[in-house]
mmCIF file of C-alpha atoms in Angstrom:
data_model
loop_
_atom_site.group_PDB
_atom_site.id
_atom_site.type_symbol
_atom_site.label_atom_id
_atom_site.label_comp_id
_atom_site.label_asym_id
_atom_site.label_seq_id
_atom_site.Cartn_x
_atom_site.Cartn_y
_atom_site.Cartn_z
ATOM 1 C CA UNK A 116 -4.339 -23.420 -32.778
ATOM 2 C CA UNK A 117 -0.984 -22.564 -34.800
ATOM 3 C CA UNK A 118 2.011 -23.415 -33.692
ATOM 4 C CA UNK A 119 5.157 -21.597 -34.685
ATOM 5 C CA UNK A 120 6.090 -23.744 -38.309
ATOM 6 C CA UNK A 121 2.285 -23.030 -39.127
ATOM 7 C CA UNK A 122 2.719 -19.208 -38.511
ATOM 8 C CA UNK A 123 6.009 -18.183 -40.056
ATOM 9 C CA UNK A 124 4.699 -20.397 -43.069
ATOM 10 C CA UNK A 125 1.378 -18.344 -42.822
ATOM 11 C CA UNK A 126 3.302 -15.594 -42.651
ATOM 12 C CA UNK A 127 5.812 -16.420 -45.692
ATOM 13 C CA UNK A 128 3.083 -16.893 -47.771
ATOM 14 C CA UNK A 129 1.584 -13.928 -46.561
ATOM 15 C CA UNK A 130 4.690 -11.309 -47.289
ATOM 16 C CA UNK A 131 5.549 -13.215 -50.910
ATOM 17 C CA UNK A 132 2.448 -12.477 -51.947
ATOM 18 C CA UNK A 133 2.113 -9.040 -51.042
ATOM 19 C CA UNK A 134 5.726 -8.381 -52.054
ATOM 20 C CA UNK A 135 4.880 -10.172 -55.559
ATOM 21 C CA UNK A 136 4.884 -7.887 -58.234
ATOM 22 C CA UNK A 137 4.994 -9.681 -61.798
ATOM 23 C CA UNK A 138 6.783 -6.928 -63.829
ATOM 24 C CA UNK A 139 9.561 -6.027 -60.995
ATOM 25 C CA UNK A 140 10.206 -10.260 -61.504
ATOM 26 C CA UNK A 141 10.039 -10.690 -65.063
ATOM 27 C CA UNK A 142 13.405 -8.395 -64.651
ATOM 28 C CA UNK A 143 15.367 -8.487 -61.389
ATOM 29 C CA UNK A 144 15.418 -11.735 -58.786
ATOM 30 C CA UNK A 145 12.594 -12.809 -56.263
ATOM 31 C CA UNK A 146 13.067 -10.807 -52.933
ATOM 32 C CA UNK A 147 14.918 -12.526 -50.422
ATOM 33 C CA UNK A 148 13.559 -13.289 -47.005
ATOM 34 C CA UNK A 149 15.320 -12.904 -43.873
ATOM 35 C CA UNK A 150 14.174 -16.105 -42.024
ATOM 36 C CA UNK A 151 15.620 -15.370 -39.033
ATOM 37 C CA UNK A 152 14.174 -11.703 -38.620
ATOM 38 C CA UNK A 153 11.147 -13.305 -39.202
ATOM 39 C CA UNK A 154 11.091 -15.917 -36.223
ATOM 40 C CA UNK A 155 12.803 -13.096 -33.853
ATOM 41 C CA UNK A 156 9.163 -11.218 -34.478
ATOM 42 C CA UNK A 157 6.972 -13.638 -34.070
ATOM 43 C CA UNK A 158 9.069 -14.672 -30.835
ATOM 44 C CA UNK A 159 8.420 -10.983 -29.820
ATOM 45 C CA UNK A 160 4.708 -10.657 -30.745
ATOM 46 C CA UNK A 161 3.745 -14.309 -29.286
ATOM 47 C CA UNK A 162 4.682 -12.250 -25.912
ATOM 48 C CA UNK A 163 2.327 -9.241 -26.400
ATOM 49 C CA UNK A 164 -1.064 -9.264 -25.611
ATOM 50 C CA UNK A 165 -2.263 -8.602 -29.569
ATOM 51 C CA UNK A 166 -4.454 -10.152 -31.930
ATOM 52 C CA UNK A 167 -3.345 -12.816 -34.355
ATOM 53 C CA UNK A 168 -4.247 -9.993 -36.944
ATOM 54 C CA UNK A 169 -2.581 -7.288 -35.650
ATOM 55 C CA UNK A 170 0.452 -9.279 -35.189
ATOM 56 C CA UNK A 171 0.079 -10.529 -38.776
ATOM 57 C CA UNK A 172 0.032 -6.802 -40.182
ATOM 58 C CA UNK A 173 3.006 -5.954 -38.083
ATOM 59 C CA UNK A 174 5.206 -8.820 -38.424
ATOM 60 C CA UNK A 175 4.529 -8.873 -42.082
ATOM 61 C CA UNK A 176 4.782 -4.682 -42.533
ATOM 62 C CA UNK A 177 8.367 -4.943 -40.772
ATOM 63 C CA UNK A 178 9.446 -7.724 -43.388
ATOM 64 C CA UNK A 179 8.426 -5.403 -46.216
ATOM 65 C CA UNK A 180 10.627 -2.702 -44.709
ATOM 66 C CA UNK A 181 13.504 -5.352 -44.294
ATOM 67 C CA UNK A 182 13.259 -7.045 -47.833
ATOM 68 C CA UNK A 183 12.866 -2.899 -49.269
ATOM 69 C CA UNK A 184 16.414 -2.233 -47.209
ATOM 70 C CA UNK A 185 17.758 -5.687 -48.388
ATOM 71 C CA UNK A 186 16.727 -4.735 -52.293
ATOM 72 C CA UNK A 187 18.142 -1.005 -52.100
ATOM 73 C CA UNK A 188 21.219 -3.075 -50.917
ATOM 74 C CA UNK A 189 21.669 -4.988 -53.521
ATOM 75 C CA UNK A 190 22.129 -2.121 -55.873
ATOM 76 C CA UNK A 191 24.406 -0.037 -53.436
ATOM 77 C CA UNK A 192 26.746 -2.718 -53.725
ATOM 78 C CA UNK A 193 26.929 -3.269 -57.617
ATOM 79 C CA UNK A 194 26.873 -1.028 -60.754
ATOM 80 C CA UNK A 195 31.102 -0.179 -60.845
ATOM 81 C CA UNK A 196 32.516 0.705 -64.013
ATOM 82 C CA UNK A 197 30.514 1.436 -67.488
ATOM 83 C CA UNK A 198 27.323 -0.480 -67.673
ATOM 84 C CA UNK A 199 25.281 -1.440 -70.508
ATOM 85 C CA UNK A 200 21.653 -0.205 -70.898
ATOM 86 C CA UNK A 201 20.692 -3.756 -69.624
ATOM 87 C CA UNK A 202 22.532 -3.586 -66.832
ATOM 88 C CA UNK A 203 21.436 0.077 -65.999
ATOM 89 C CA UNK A 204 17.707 -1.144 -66.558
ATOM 90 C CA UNK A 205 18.201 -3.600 -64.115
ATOM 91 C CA UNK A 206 20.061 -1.112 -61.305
ATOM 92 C CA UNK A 207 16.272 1.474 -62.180
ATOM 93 C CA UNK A 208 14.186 -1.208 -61.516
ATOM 94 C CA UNK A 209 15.888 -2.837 -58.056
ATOM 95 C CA UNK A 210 15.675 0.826 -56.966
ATOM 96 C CA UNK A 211 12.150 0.854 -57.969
ATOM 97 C CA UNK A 212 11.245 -2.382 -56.238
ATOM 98 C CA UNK A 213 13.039 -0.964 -53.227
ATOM 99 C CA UNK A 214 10.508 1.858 -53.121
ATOM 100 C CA UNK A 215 7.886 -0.498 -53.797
ATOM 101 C CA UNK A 216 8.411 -2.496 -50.926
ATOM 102 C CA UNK A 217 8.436 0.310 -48.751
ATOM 103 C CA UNK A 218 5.425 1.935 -50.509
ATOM 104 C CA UNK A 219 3.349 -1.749 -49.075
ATOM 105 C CA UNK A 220 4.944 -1.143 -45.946
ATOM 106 C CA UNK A 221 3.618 2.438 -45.625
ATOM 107 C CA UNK A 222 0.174 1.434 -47.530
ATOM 108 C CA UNK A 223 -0.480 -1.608 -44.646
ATOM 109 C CA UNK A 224 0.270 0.290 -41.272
ATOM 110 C CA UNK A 225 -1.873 3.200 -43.179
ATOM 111 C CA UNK A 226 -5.070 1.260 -43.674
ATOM 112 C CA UNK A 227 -5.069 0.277 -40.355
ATOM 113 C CA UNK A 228 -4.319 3.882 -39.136
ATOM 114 C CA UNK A 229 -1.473 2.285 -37.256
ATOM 115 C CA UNK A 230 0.325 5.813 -37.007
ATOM 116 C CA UNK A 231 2.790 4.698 -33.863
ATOM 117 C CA UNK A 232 3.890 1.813 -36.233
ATOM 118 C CA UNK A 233 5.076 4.122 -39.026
ATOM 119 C CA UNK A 234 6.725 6.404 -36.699
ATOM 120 C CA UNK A 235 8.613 3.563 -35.158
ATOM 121 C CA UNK A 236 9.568 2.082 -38.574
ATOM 122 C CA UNK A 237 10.625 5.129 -39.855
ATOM 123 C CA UNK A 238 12.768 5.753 -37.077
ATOM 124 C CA UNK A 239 14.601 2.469 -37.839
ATOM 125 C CA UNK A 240 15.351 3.085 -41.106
ATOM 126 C CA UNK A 241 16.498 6.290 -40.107
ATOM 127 C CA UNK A 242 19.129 4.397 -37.829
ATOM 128 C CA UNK A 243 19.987 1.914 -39.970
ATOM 129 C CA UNK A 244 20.802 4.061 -42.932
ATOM 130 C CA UNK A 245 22.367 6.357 -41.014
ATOM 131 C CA UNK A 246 24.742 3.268 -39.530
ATOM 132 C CA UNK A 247 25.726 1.941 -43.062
ATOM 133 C CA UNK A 248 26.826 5.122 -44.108
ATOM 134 C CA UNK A 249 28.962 4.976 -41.133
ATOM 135 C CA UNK A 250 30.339 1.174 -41.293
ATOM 136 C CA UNK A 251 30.979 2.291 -45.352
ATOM 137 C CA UNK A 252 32.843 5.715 -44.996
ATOM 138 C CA UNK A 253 36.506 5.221 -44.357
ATOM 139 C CA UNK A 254 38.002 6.529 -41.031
ATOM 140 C CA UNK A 255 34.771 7.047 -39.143
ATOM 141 C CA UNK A 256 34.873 3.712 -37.018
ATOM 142 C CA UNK A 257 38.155 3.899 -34.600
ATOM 143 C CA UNK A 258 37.594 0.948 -31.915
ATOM 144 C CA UNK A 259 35.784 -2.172 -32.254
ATOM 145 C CA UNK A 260 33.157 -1.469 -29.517
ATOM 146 C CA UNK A 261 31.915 1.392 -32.256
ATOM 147 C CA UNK A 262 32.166 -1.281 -35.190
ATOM 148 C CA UNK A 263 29.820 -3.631 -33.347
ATOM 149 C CA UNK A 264 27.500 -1.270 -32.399
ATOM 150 C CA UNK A 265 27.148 -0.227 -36.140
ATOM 151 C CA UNK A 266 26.374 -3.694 -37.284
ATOM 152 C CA UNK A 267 24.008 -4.238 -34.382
ATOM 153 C CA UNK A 268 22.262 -0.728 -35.660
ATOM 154 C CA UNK A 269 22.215 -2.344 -39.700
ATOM 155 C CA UNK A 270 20.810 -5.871 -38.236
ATOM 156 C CA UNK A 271 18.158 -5.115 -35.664
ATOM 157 C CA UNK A 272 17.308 -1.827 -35.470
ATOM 158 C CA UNK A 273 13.884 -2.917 -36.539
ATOM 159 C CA UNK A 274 13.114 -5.569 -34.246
ATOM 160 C CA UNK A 275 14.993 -3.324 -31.307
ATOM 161 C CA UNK A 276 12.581 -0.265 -31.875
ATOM 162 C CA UNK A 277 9.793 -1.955 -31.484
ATOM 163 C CA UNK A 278 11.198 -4.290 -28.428
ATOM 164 C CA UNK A 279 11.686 -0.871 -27.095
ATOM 165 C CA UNK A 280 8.561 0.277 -27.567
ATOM 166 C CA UNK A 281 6.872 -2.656 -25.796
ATOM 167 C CA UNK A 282 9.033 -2.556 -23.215
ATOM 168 C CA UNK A 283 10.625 -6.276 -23.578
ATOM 169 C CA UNK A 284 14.570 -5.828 -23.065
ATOM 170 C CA UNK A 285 14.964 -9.273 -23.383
ATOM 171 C CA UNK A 286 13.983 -9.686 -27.326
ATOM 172 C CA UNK A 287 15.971 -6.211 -28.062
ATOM 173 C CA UNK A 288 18.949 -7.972 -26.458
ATOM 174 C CA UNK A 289 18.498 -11.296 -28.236
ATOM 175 C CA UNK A 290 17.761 -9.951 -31.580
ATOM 176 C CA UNK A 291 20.737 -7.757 -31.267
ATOM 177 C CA UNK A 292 23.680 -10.439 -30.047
ATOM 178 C CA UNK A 293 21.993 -13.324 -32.632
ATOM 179 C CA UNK A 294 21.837 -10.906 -35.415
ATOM 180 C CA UNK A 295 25.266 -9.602 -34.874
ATOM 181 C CA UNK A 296 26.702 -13.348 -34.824
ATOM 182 C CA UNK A 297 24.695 -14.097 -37.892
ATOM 183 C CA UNK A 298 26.481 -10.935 -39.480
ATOM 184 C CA UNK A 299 29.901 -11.630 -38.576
ATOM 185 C CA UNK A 300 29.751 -15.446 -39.519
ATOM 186 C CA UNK A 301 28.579 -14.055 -43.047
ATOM 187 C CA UNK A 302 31.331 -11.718 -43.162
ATOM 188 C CA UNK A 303 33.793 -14.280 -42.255
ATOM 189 C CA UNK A 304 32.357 -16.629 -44.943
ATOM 190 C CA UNK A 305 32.897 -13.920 -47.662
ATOM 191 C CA UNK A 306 36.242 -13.559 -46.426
ATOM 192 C CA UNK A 307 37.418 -17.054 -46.256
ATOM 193 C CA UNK A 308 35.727 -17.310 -49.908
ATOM 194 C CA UNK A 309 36.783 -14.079 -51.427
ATOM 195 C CA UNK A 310 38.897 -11.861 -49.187
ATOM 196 C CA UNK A 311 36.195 -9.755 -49.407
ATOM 197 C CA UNK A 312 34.823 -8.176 -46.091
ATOM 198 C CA UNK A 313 33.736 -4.906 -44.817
ATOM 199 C CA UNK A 314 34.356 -5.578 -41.176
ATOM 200 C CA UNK A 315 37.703 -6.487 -42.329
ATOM 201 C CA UNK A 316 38.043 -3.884 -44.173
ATOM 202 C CA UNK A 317 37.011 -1.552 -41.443
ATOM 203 C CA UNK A 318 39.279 -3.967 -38.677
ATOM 204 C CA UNK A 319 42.183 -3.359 -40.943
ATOM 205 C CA UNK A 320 41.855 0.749 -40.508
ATOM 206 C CA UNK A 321 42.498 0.206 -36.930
ATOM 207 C CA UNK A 322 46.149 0.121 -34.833
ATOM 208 C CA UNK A 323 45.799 -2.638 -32.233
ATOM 209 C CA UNK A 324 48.404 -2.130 -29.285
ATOM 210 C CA UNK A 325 51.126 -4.790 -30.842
ATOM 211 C CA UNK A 326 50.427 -3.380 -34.744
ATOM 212 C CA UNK A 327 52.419 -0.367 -35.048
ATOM 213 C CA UNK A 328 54.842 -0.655 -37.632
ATOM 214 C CA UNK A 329 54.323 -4.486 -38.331
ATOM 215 C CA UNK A 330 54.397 -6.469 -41.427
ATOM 216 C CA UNK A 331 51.621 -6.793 -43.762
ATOM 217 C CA UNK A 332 51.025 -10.053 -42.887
ATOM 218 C CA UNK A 333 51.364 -10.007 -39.117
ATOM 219 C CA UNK A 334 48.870 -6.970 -39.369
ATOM 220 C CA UNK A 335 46.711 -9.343 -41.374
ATOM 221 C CA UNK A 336 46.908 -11.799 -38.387
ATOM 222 C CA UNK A 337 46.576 -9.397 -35.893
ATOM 223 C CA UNK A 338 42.960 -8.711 -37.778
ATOM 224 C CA UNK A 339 41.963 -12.056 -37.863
ATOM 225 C CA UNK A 340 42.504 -12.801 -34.468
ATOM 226 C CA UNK A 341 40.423 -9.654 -33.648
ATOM 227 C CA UNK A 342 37.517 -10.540 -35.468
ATOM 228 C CA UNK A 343 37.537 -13.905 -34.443
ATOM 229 C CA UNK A 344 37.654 -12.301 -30.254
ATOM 230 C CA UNK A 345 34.467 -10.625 -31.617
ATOM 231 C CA UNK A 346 32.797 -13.662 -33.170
ATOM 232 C CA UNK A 347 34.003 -15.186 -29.564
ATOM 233 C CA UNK A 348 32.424 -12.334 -27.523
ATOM 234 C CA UNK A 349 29.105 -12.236 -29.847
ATOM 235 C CA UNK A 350 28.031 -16.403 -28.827
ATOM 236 C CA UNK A 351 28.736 -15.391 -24.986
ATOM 237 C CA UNK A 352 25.857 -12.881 -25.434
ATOM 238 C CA UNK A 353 23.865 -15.027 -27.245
ATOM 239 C CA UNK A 354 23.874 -17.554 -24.854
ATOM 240 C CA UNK A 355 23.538 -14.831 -22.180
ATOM 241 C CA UNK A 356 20.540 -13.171 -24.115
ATOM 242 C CA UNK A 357 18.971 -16.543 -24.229
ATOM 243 C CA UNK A 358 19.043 -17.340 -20.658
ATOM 244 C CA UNK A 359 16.655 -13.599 -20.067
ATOM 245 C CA UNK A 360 13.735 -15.072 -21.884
ATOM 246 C CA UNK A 361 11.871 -17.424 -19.242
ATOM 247 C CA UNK A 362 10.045 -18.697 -22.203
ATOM 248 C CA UNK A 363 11.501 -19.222 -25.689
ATOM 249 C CA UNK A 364 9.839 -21.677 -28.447
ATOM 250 C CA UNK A 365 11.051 -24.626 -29.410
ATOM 251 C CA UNK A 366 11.734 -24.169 -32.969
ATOM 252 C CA UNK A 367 13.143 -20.640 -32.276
ATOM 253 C CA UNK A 368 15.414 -22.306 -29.743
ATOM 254 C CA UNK A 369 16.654 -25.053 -32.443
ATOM 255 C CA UNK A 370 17.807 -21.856 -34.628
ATOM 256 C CA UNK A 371 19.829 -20.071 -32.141
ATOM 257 C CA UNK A 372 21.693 -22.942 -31.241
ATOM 258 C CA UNK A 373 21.862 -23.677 -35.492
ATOM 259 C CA UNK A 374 23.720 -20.202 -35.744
ATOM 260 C CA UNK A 375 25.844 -21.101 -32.245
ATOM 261 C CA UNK A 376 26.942 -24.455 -33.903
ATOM 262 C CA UNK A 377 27.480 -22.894 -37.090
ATOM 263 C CA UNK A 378 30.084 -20.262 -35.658
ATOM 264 C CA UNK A 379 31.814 -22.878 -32.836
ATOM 265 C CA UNK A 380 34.745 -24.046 -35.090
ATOM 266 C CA UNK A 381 35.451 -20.404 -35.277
ATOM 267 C CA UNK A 382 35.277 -19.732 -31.680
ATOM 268 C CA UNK A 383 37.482 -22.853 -30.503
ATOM 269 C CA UNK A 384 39.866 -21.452 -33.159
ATOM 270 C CA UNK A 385 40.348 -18.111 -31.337
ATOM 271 C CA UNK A 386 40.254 -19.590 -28.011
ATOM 272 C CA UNK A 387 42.694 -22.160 -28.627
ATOM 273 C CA UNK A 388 44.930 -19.426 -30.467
ATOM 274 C CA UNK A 389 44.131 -17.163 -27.388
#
C-alpha cells in the first residue's frame, strides 16, 4: 500500500509527464508545481470513498488547471515596454502553453465523461479570474476583510469547490487559511527583497483610523503593521483549521507546521510591536 511520499511522487511524475510538451520547453521554462496544492488534494481525496484511479485523474486534472493559471500568470505579469521579437515569441508561446495545460485538463475529465468535474473546475477558474482582476484594479478593494477574501478566492478556489462539493468543510477551511499564509509570507518576502508587493500595494490604497493626513513614512508603518496583524490573524486559523480534521497525515502535518515556522518571526514581530 502507498503511503503519502509514494503518492504525491506518483503523482509528480504523473502531471510532469502529461504536462511535458518538448517544443513549449525547448522555448519557455519547465512548469512549476505547486507542492503544497498538491498534498492539500490528496489530504482531501484520502477522505473520500474513491478509487486510487479516480483520485489520480482528479488530483492530477486540478494540477493541470493550477500550473495552466500559474503559466497565464507568468505572462500577465511581464511584457512592459517595447519587446523584441524574441521576447514577444516567448510571451505567444507561455500563452500557448497556458491553453495547453488547460486543453489536458479538459481532455482528462472528458475521457472519463467526468462532466460534474469540468463544471466544478470551470467554476473555479471563473472565481479565481474574476478575483485577480479585482486584487489588480486600483480602488476596488476598500477594507482588509475584502483583500483577504480575494487572495483566499486566487489560492484555493480549486481545492474549496470541490471540498464543497463533497461536503468536507474542514479541507475548504484548511486549504483556505494555509494557502492564504503561504500567500502573504510570499508577498512579504518580495517586499522585504524588492519593495515590490501587491497586497501592499493594495494595503497602501486604504485610510486606517490613525492615517489621515500622516507622513509618508508613518503611513508606510501604519501598512506594515497591518499586514503583519493579517499574517498574525492567518496562523490563528491555521492552527484552528487544523484542529477540525480528526485525522490529518503525518507528512501533511510536518508542512503546515513548515509554513507556521516559516511565518513565526513575523508574527512575534507584530505581537511584540502590538
Amino acid at each position: 500500500m502507498l503511503n503519502i511520499t509514494d503518492d504525491i511522487r506518483q503523482l509528480k511524475r504523473l502531471i510532469e509527464t502529461k504536462a511535458q510538451h518538448p517544443y513549449l520547453l525547448k522555448y519557455i521554462q519547465k512548469p512549476s508545481l505547486d507542492e503544497d496544492k498538491l498534498i492539500l488534494l490528496w489530504g482531501l481525496f484520502n477522505d473520500l470513498d474513491v478509487t486510487s484511479e479516480k483520485r489520480n485523474q482528479y488530483i492530477c486534472s486540478t494540477m493541470l488547471v493550477q500550473i495552466a493559471l500559474d503559466t497565464h500568470e507568468i505572462v500577465s505579469n511581464s511584457g512592459e515596454g517595447i519587446e523584441s521579437p524574441e521576447v514577444l515569441k516567448n510571451r505567444q508561446l507561455q500563452v500557448l502553453a497556458g491553453d495547453y495545460y488547460s486543453g489536458l485538463y479538459y481532455q482528462g475529465l472528458a475521457s472519463v465523461g467526468n462532466v460534474d468535474m469540468i463544471r466544478i473546475l470551470s467554476s473555479a477558474i471563473k472565481k479565481i479570474n474574476d478575483n485577480k482582476i479585482i486584487l489588480y484594479q486600483q480602488g476596488s478593494i476598500n477594507d482588509v476583510p475584502t483583500l483577504l477574501m480575494t487572495i483566499k478566492a486566487i489560492e484555493a478556489s480549486l481545492i474549496h469547490k470541490l471540498g464543497d462539493y463533497y461536503s468536507e468543510p474542514a479541507w475548504m477551511d484548511l486549504s483556505e487559511d494555509l494557502l492564504l499564509l503561504k500567500r502573504l509570507h510570499a508577498e512579504k518576502c518580495s517586499y522585504m527583497k524588492s519593495g515590490q508587493s501587491i497586497v501592499f500595494d493594495v494595503l497602501r490604497e486604504m485610510t486606517f483610523d490613525d492615517s489621515i493626513g500622516g507622513e509618508v513614512s508613518i503611513k508606510e508603518e501604519q501598512v506594515r503593521t497591518q499586514f503583519d496583524k493579517c499574517l498574525w490573524d492567518a496562523r490563528q486559523s491555521v492552527e484552528r483549521s487544523m484542529r477540525k480534521l480528526a485525522k490529518l497525515d503525518d507528512e501533511l502535518l510536518e508542512r503546515v507546521k513548515a509554513i507556521l515556522e516559516q511565518t513565526e518571526s513575523i508574527a512575534n514581530s507584530y505581537v511584540k510591536e502590538g
